[in-house]
Amino acid sequence: MKYVVEKWNVFEISFTSENKYSNPFIDVKLKARFCHNGQKTCVQGFYDGDNIYKVRFMPQFEGEYTYTISSNDSELDGISGTLTVLPPSEQNHGPVRVSGTEHFAYADGTPFFVMGTTAYVWHHRPEEIRKKTLSSFSKYGFNKIRMLFFPKHYTGGYNAVDVSYEPPCYPFEGEPKNFDFTRPNPEYYRHFEQRLIELMELGIEADVILFHPYDFGHWDIDKMDEEDALLYLRYTINRLSAFRNVWWSLANEYDIGYDEDNPDRFILSQNRRNWDVIGEYIKANDPYGHLRSCHNITFGWIYPDRPWMTHVSYQHPDTYTLMVELKRDYKKPVINDEYQYEGNLPDGWGNSSGELTLLRHWLSVMAGGYASHGEAFIIDGNKRDIFWSYGGNMTGESAPRLKFMKDIVTKCPWQEMKRDFVNTDGQNYFSISKGTDFYLLFFKNGLKNKFCNIGPKEDPRTDYIYEATFYDVMNCRVIKSCRFRSHTDKIEITDWTAVTLKRIK
């Protein structure tokens, strides 16, 4: 049979075998080899329940492919066919990759500006709430979502929130505290995959967090041993890696655990799992090389550089100085994926003002990095339905301002811009520039009689002419657009202002 699929879309073929196995999830080996113009790609298949086996493939090239199935199952082995891959549609740019040393781009070369947010288990809520969540993502221009693969339980003790909804189904066969980790639940995966498709249709990347869902003894999913963890990874990679919008995050706060005698109590633990084994396993078994990172807790340890890491994902309220240091030390793209959430919780991680949230995100940009936002508001005493975990409608002040920021930055050649030390004091005013051809200035605090120095430094008398646009980043409006002459005009540093300058002469 001949199939047709779009480049970078999911190609899926299903097979049925009536052969019986003790555990088909691990007993049956299934592999497909796809060939195109002499180039071969091998992908692993998976068992989808009810005697159905599947192979998924994300083609990287247009044109004709052939495929051949090999398996230890006699009814599956030797199946072959052809596949025609069409050009990608307008909104399909392929998976996101590292671009250069500090940035990201889609596979077709389109630059990707990370505008992240957080909704850990939005995918487990009813359809009506999920639609509101997706609408919020889209409305405010978020294009990367941090989300857990496993369900989350986070309540009791000193926590001011109640993250205790049970998922519609569980990721493994069995019952809570007695799951069979060698038998994944295909229904759970199918539900998750549908959410990936919904995000993909909106042009949103899914930063899938593989471990540390905050179980705290409620389901005992966290007690999976290393052998079972690798089985879980194998099955998950085989099912999800063909979705172009998937990123892999090894853990949410890899460096914490909890005291089994007192499950409400956090403890620091760098070695709860062998994270290097997990990272190397993902790198070796993901045929498409999706992005990989490992996220830390604020007072823990930012994960050391490793060959399997494609970028740095860190948590800390410092989005400028630490960002600059990490970029220098790792020589990889850096995302502050948790700089504390805008919200009204009594806990410090969830009570930042909208103004502080906006500042931290702007500073990540001015450091040449990226960041992820989040909201943690208790509304009318409801400690459960908080966007940071369950999604819904965003209500904070920062989201529309961050969209305005994104609109400004993505009109700049930001991947070619570096910190401009002449116009940066690291506290009140900041600048990045592409030489003297393009500037992006951000002012937090106004300084009387303080002006920026734009244009050639070797001969300040040389008069460059720029198209300048001044933005009020708090009220999301353009203040003015004008011509700017570097030798005669001045830019005063005023509160909450951004300025772009594009040289025209």
XYZ file of C-alpha atoms in Angstrom:
505
model
C 0.000 0.000 0.000
C 1.229 3.503 -0.836
C 0.867 6.327 1.670
C 1.144 10.117 1.444
C 2.240 12.433 4.260
C 3.513 15.974 4.643
C 7.174 16.557 5.490
C 7.698 16.744 9.291
C 4.209 15.390 9.976
C 3.506 12.096 11.728
C 3.297 9.087 9.426
C 1.659 6.164 11.224
C 1.060 2.604 10.101
C -0.796 -0.027 12.123
C -0.548 -3.802 12.067
C -2.483 -6.586 13.738
C -1.020 -9.801 15.078
C -3.003 -12.587 16.704
C 0.119 -14.116 18.247
C -0.075 -14.288 22.029
C 2.588 -13.043 24.439
C 3.046 -12.877 28.160
C 3.729 -9.142 27.856
C 3.616 -7.774 24.284
C 4.972 -4.407 25.466
C 8.371 -5.964 26.041
C 8.225 -9.351 24.297
C 7.662 -8.059 20.763
C 10.500 -6.320 18.946
C 9.318 -4.134 16.091
C 11.482 -1.949 13.882
C 10.952 -0.116 10.607
C 13.644 0.980 8.167
C 12.770 3.949 5.955
C 14.932 4.618 2.892
C 15.104 7.770 0.767
C 17.772 8.359 -1.894
C 20.161 6.006 -0.141
C 19.618 7.514 3.309
C 18.225 5.154 5.937
C 16.334 5.945 9.140
C 15.408 3.218 11.613
C 12.556 3.715 14.069
C 11.175 1.453 16.766
C 7.511 0.496 16.865
C 5.261 -0.040 19.865
C 2.308 -2.069 21.102
C -0.937 -0.076 21.213
C -3.144 -2.687 22.887
C -5.807 -5.035 21.477
C -3.305 -6.921 19.299
C -2.416 -3.702 17.445
C 1.178 -2.659 16.763
C 2.212 0.692 15.329
C 5.162 2.454 13.769
C 5.452 6.237 13.620
C 7.859 8.177 11.457
C 8.570 11.876 10.920
C 10.041 12.247 7.407
C 12.829 14.784 7.011
C 12.849 14.960 3.212
C 10.360 15.325 0.386
C 9.985 12.621 -2.207
C 9.660 8.847 -2.289
C 10.439 6.512 0.599
C 10.337 2.767 0.948
C 9.943 1.033 4.281
C 10.490 -2.479 5.575
C 9.315 -3.917 8.882
C 11.437 -6.348 10.865
C 10.085 -8.103 13.941
C 10.347 -11.245 16.025
C 6.586 -11.586 15.448
C 5.999 -13.763 12.394
C 2.873 -11.849 11.326
C 4.694 -8.511 11.324
C 8.109 -9.401 9.976
C 8.825 -8.514 6.359
C 5.944 -6.125 5.715
C 6.987 -3.397 3.268
C 5.523 -0.450 1.421
C 6.107 2.990 -0.047
C 5.541 6.516 1.158
C 5.313 9.808 -0.738
C 6.343 12.872 1.268
C 4.859 16.197 0.183
C 6.222 19.701 0.876
C 5.314 21.114 4.299
C 2.313 23.397 4.609
C 2.784 27.088 5.342
C 2.647 26.777 9.134
C 4.805 23.646 9.291
C 8.421 24.698 9.843
C 9.600 21.382 11.265
C 11.067 20.614 14.691
C 12.993 23.244 16.631
C 16.780 22.814 16.714
C 19.718 24.682 18.199
C 20.864 27.468 15.881
C 24.499 28.450 16.238
C 25.541 28.315 19.877
C 22.977 30.529 21.630
C 19.660 30.355 19.807
C 16.985 28.164 18.254
C 15.501 27.765 14.781
C 13.005 25.491 13.105
C 14.327 22.833 10.753
C 13.529 25.039 7.748
C 15.749 27.804 9.165
C 12.994 30.054 10.530
C 14.261 31.626 13.799
C 12.410 30.495 16.924
C 12.009 32.949 19.793
C 11.129 31.036 22.958
C 8.108 32.529 24.711
C 7.418 29.940 27.369
C 4.751 29.426 29.970
C 3.748 26.715 32.412
C 0.667 24.517 32.803
C 1.944 21.261 34.241
C -1.153 19.067 33.953
C -3.558 21.112 31.860
C -4.002 18.061 29.644
C -5.806 16.120 32.401
C -8.652 18.601 32.800
C -12.041 18.387 31.058
C -12.362 19.539 27.452
C -14.034 22.853 28.312
C -11.084 23.872 30.502
C -8.531 22.606 27.994
C -10.076 24.813 25.311
C -9.717 27.847 27.589
C -6.107 26.888 28.242
C -5.266 26.581 24.558
C -7.006 29.890 23.921
C -4.862 31.557 26.605
C -1.660 30.131 25.121
C -2.587 31.399 21.684
C -4.016 34.765 22.764
C -0.808 35.812 24.495
C 1.662 34.396 21.994
C 3.146 31.594 24.099
C 4.912 29.039 21.923
C 6.510 26.608 24.407
C 4.588 24.929 27.222
C 6.199 23.134 30.146
C 3.969 20.137 30.869
C 4.386 16.921 32.813
C 3.897 13.552 31.201
C 2.805 11.975 34.481
C -0.042 13.261 36.663
C 0.835 15.626 39.490
C -0.019 15.540 43.186
C 1.089 18.495 45.286
C -0.819 19.290 48.456
C -0.711 19.210 52.229
C 2.096 20.209 54.546
C 3.217 23.800 54.097
C 1.790 24.084 50.571
C -0.872 26.714 50.007
C -2.226 24.957 46.926
C -4.241 21.819 46.299
C -3.060 19.959 43.207
C -5.046 16.795 43.735
C -7.283 16.082 40.747
C -7.014 12.477 39.631
C -6.300 12.010 35.908
C -8.973 10.422 33.692
C -6.804 7.309 33.536
C -3.345 6.265 34.693
C -0.137 5.849 32.665
C 0.330 2.186 33.607
C -1.783 -0.858 34.188
C -2.633 -1.635 37.793
C -3.666 0.561 40.671
C -2.011 3.505 42.443
C 0.877 2.308 44.610
C 0.808 -0.976 42.697
C 1.361 -0.109 39.030
C 2.980 -2.531 36.622
C 5.603 -0.272 35.067
C 6.272 -2.830 32.316
C 2.735 -2.370 30.980
C 2.009 1.185 29.807
C -1.604 2.225 29.341
C -2.143 3.077 25.636
C -5.295 5.038 26.479
C -3.253 7.423 28.624
C -0.772 7.917 25.788
C -3.484 8.468 23.198
C -5.010 11.187 25.379
C -1.600 12.858 25.761
C -0.881 12.600 22.038
C -4.116 14.366 21.187
C -2.956 17.303 23.319
C 0.337 17.340 21.394
C -1.620 17.567 18.154
C -3.734 20.440 19.490
C -0.590 22.326 20.470
C 1.030 21.579 17.118
C -1.961 23.016 15.275
C -1.395 26.269 17.180
C 2.349 26.297 16.483
C 3.211 25.545 20.127
C 6.114 23.390 21.333
C 5.515 20.871 24.134
C 8.395 20.749 26.625
C 7.531 17.291 27.975
C 8.790 16.708 31.524
C 9.550 13.007 31.850
C 10.234 12.563 35.577
C 9.501 14.209 38.941
C 5.766 14.866 38.643
C 5.476 15.478 42.412
C 3.982 12.217 43.521
C 4.833 12.428 47.245
C 3.722 8.856 47.828
C 0.253 9.350 46.360
C 0.678 7.038 43.343
C 4.276 5.826 43.865
C 5.076 6.538 40.221
C 8.217 8.237 41.531
C 9.413 4.901 42.898
C 10.019 3.419 39.454
C 13.449 1.749 39.446
C 16.046 2.411 36.755
C 15.248 -0.671 34.686
C 11.564 0.230 34.570
C 12.447 3.878 33.935
C 14.327 2.894 30.775
C 11.397 0.747 29.632
C 9.117 3.734 30.166
C 11.512 5.942 28.194
C 11.743 3.445 25.348
C 7.977 3.229 24.983
C 7.518 6.984 25.327
C 10.203 7.826 22.769
C 8.823 5.260 20.324
C 5.341 6.796 20.596
C 6.046 10.515 20.891
C 9.266 11.280 19.033
C 7.533 11.496 15.642
C 5.653 14.603 16.820
C 7.723 17.533 15.606
C 6.770 19.837 18.512
C 8.149 17.607 21.300
C 11.052 18.635 23.537
C 12.419 16.374 26.288
C 12.903 17.742 29.797
C 14.378 15.010 31.963
C 12.832 16.253 35.185
C 11.087 19.051 36.955
C 13.574 19.991 39.682
C 15.817 16.978 39.205
C 17.688 17.775 42.413
C 14.909 17.340 44.962
C 13.289 14.348 46.555
C 11.119 13.790 49.557
C 11.545 12.061 52.872
C 9.640 8.760 52.725
C 8.962 8.987 56.455
C 7.575 12.495 55.983
C 6.373 12.806 52.358
C 5.505 16.502 52.736
C 9.155 17.347 53.388
C 11.518 18.246 50.546
C 15.114 17.098 50.571
C 17.920 17.943 48.161
C 19.100 14.937 46.197
C 21.229 15.191 43.062
C 21.434 11.441 42.617
C 17.852 10.322 42.958
C 18.250 8.954 39.453
C 21.250 8.547 37.201
C 20.353 11.511 35.034
C 23.296 11.025 32.702
C 22.122 7.500 31.889
C 18.660 8.875 31.150
C 19.984 11.753 29.056
C 22.287 9.525 27.037
C 19.495 6.996 26.544
C 17.189 9.642 25.092
C 19.923 10.985 22.835
C 20.757 7.494 21.568
C 17.174 6.355 20.989
C 15.401 9.440 19.654
C 15.934 9.206 15.875
C 15.098 12.901 15.374
C 17.309 14.515 18.013
C 14.627 16.519 19.804
C 15.862 19.160 22.249
C 16.954 17.902 25.688
C 17.463 19.598 29.066
C 17.265 19.036 32.829
C 15.607 21.562 35.166
C 16.815 22.344 38.717
C 15.295 23.760 41.890
C 16.214 27.342 42.823
C 18.382 26.452 45.810
C 19.847 23.329 44.221
C 22.344 22.763 41.432
C 22.053 23.836 37.817
C 22.784 20.654 35.889
C 26.413 20.527 34.715
C 27.135 20.619 31.000
C 26.853 17.286 29.234
C 27.069 16.209 25.571
C 23.454 14.977 25.697
C 22.179 18.430 26.743
C 21.133 20.606 23.828
C 20.398 23.660 25.967
C 20.330 24.857 29.573
C 17.045 24.935 31.465
C 17.394 26.563 34.864
C 15.267 27.934 37.687
C 16.300 31.105 39.497
C 14.913 34.633 39.941
C 18.152 36.042 38.474
C 17.399 36.323 34.773
C 20.256 38.630 33.815
C 23.623 38.164 35.527
C 23.241 34.412 35.961
C 21.921 34.101 32.416
C 25.020 35.869 31.081
C 27.300 33.594 33.115
C 25.554 30.412 31.969
C 25.739 31.442 28.323
C 29.458 32.083 28.739
C 30.143 28.809 30.569
C 27.904 26.381 28.645
C 28.098 27.916 25.172
C 24.568 26.688 24.548
C 21.153 28.335 24.424
C 19.890 29.168 27.912
C 16.268 29.296 29.073
C 15.264 30.433 32.529
C 12.261 28.136 32.676
C 11.130 29.256 36.113
C 11.986 32.692 37.480
C 9.062 32.534 39.973
C 5.452 32.947 38.991
C 3.160 35.924 38.910
C 0.580 35.232 41.581
C -0.780 35.757 45.076
C 0.427 32.675 46.936
C 2.084 33.020 50.341
C 5.038 31.046 48.968
C 7.822 33.065 47.362
C 7.814 30.999 44.190
C 4.258 32.077 43.406
C 3.751 35.685 44.502
C 5.648 37.863 42.030
C 3.911 41.008 40.840
C 3.072 41.499 37.188
C 5.685 44.242 37.068
C 8.436 42.023 38.466
C 7.464 39.214 36.096
C 7.686 41.576 33.135
C 11.066 42.871 34.289
C 12.545 39.407 34.697
C 11.419 38.360 31.259
C 12.781 41.521 29.635
C 16.115 41.001 31.389
C 16.405 37.470 30.015
C 16.062 38.940 26.521
C 18.623 41.660 27.205
C 21.038 38.983 28.416
C 20.622 37.221 25.079
C 18.601 34.347 26.507
C 15.050 33.122 26.902
C 12.517 32.535 29.660
C 9.246 30.884 30.669
C 6.418 32.629 32.484
C 3.745 31.195 34.766
C 0.671 32.220 36.762
C -0.208 31.064 40.279
C -3.315 32.915 41.446
C -5.768 31.701 44.067
C -9.083 33.214 42.965
C -12.066 33.384 45.345
C -10.335 30.976 47.700
C -9.986 28.265 45.033
C -6.636 26.625 45.784
C -7.075 23.954 43.141
C -7.732 25.510 39.762
C -4.486 27.425 39.373
C -3.191 28.024 35.865
C 0.370 26.975 36.704
C -0.906 23.416 37.118
C -4.336 23.053 35.570
C -4.629 25.856 33.034
C -7.877 27.690 32.304
C -8.006 31.443 31.695
C -4.926 33.567 32.315
C -5.756 36.494 34.595
C -2.390 38.109 35.351
C -1.043 41.470 34.244
C 2.152 40.215 32.643
C 0.850 37.998 29.821
C -0.369 40.802 27.481
C 2.788 42.798 28.204
C 4.951 39.795 27.400
C 3.143 39.371 24.091
C 3.915 43.030 23.359
C 7.553 42.363 24.245
C 7.652 39.351 21.932
C 6.212 41.431 19.095
C 8.982 44.001 19.588
C 11.832 41.507 19.842
C 10.820 39.344 16.893
C 10.918 42.398 14.628
C 14.609 42.707 15.519
C 17.484 40.578 14.154
C 17.780 39.267 17.713
C 19.798 36.165 16.874
C 22.531 38.414 15.471
C 22.544 40.823 18.418
C 25.008 40.924 21.307
C 25.124 42.817 24.570
C 26.018 46.445 24.019
C 28.143 47.318 27.045
C 28.272 51.040 26.261
C 24.525 51.344 26.791
C 24.126 48.856 29.637
C 24.591 49.482 33.334
C 23.046 46.140 34.360
C 20.501 47.769 36.643
C 18.607 50.639 35.040
C 19.225 50.452 31.303
C 20.192 47.640 28.956
C 21.068 47.276 25.298
C 21.742 44.618 22.703
C 22.852 45.490 19.199
C 23.909 44.191 15.824
C 27.050 46.268 15.586
C 25.887 49.806 14.871
C 23.197 48.675 12.412
C 20.434 47.790 14.866
C 19.809 48.461 18.559
C 17.253 47.240 21.063
C 17.256 49.304 24.253
C 15.298 48.553 27.419
C 14.998 51.040 30.273
C 13.661 50.004 33.660
C 14.342 53.181 35.624
C 14.468 56.693 34.260
C 17.713 58.568 34.846
C 17.694 62.331 34.565
C 20.266 63.777 32.175
C 21.469 60.306 31.210
C 21.526 59.505 27.481
C 22.431 56.558 25.278
C 25.372 56.550 22.894
C 24.251 55.309 19.495
C 26.370 54.941 16.374
C 30.109 54.623 15.696
C 32.304 54.857 18.774
C 35.592 55.337 16.927
C 34.400 58.641 15.434
C 31.325 59.989 17.235
C 31.176 62.898 14.780
C 30.069 60.506 12.031
C 26.338 60.956 11.656
C 24.344 57.735 11.222
C 20.627 57.972 10.573
C 18.217 55.484 12.153
C 14.545 54.680 12.079
C 13.651 54.821 15.773
C 10.541 53.509 17.524
C 9.832 54.177 21.197
C 7.584 51.789 23.130
C 5.765 52.057 26.450
C 6.204 48.445 27.570
C 3.848 48.732 30.548
C 0.906 50.115 28.595
C 1.708 48.205 25.404
C 1.730 51.156 23.060
C 3.992 52.883 20.579
C 5.042 56.264 21.971
C 6.487 57.599 18.745
C 8.387 56.740 15.593
C 10.949 59.127 14.161
C 14.287 59.592 12.426
C 17.269 59.605 14.769
C 20.663 61.159 13.967
C 23.440 59.617 16.020
C 25.612 62.759 16.116
C 22.992 65.334 17.030
C 19.994 63.588 18.627
C 19.744 62.102 22.108
C 17.760 59.257 23.650
C 16.830 59.978 27.230
C 16.495 57.040 29.623
C 12.876 56.933 30.841
C 10.885 54.447 32.928
C 9.645 51.223 31.319
C 10.621 52.140 27.797
C 11.981 50.093 24.912
C 13.560 51.584 21.814
C 14.475 50.002 18.499
C 16.860 51.737 16.106
C 17.446 50.509 12.571
C 20.197 52.193 10.612
C 19.065 53.477 7.220
C 22.060 55.681 6.309
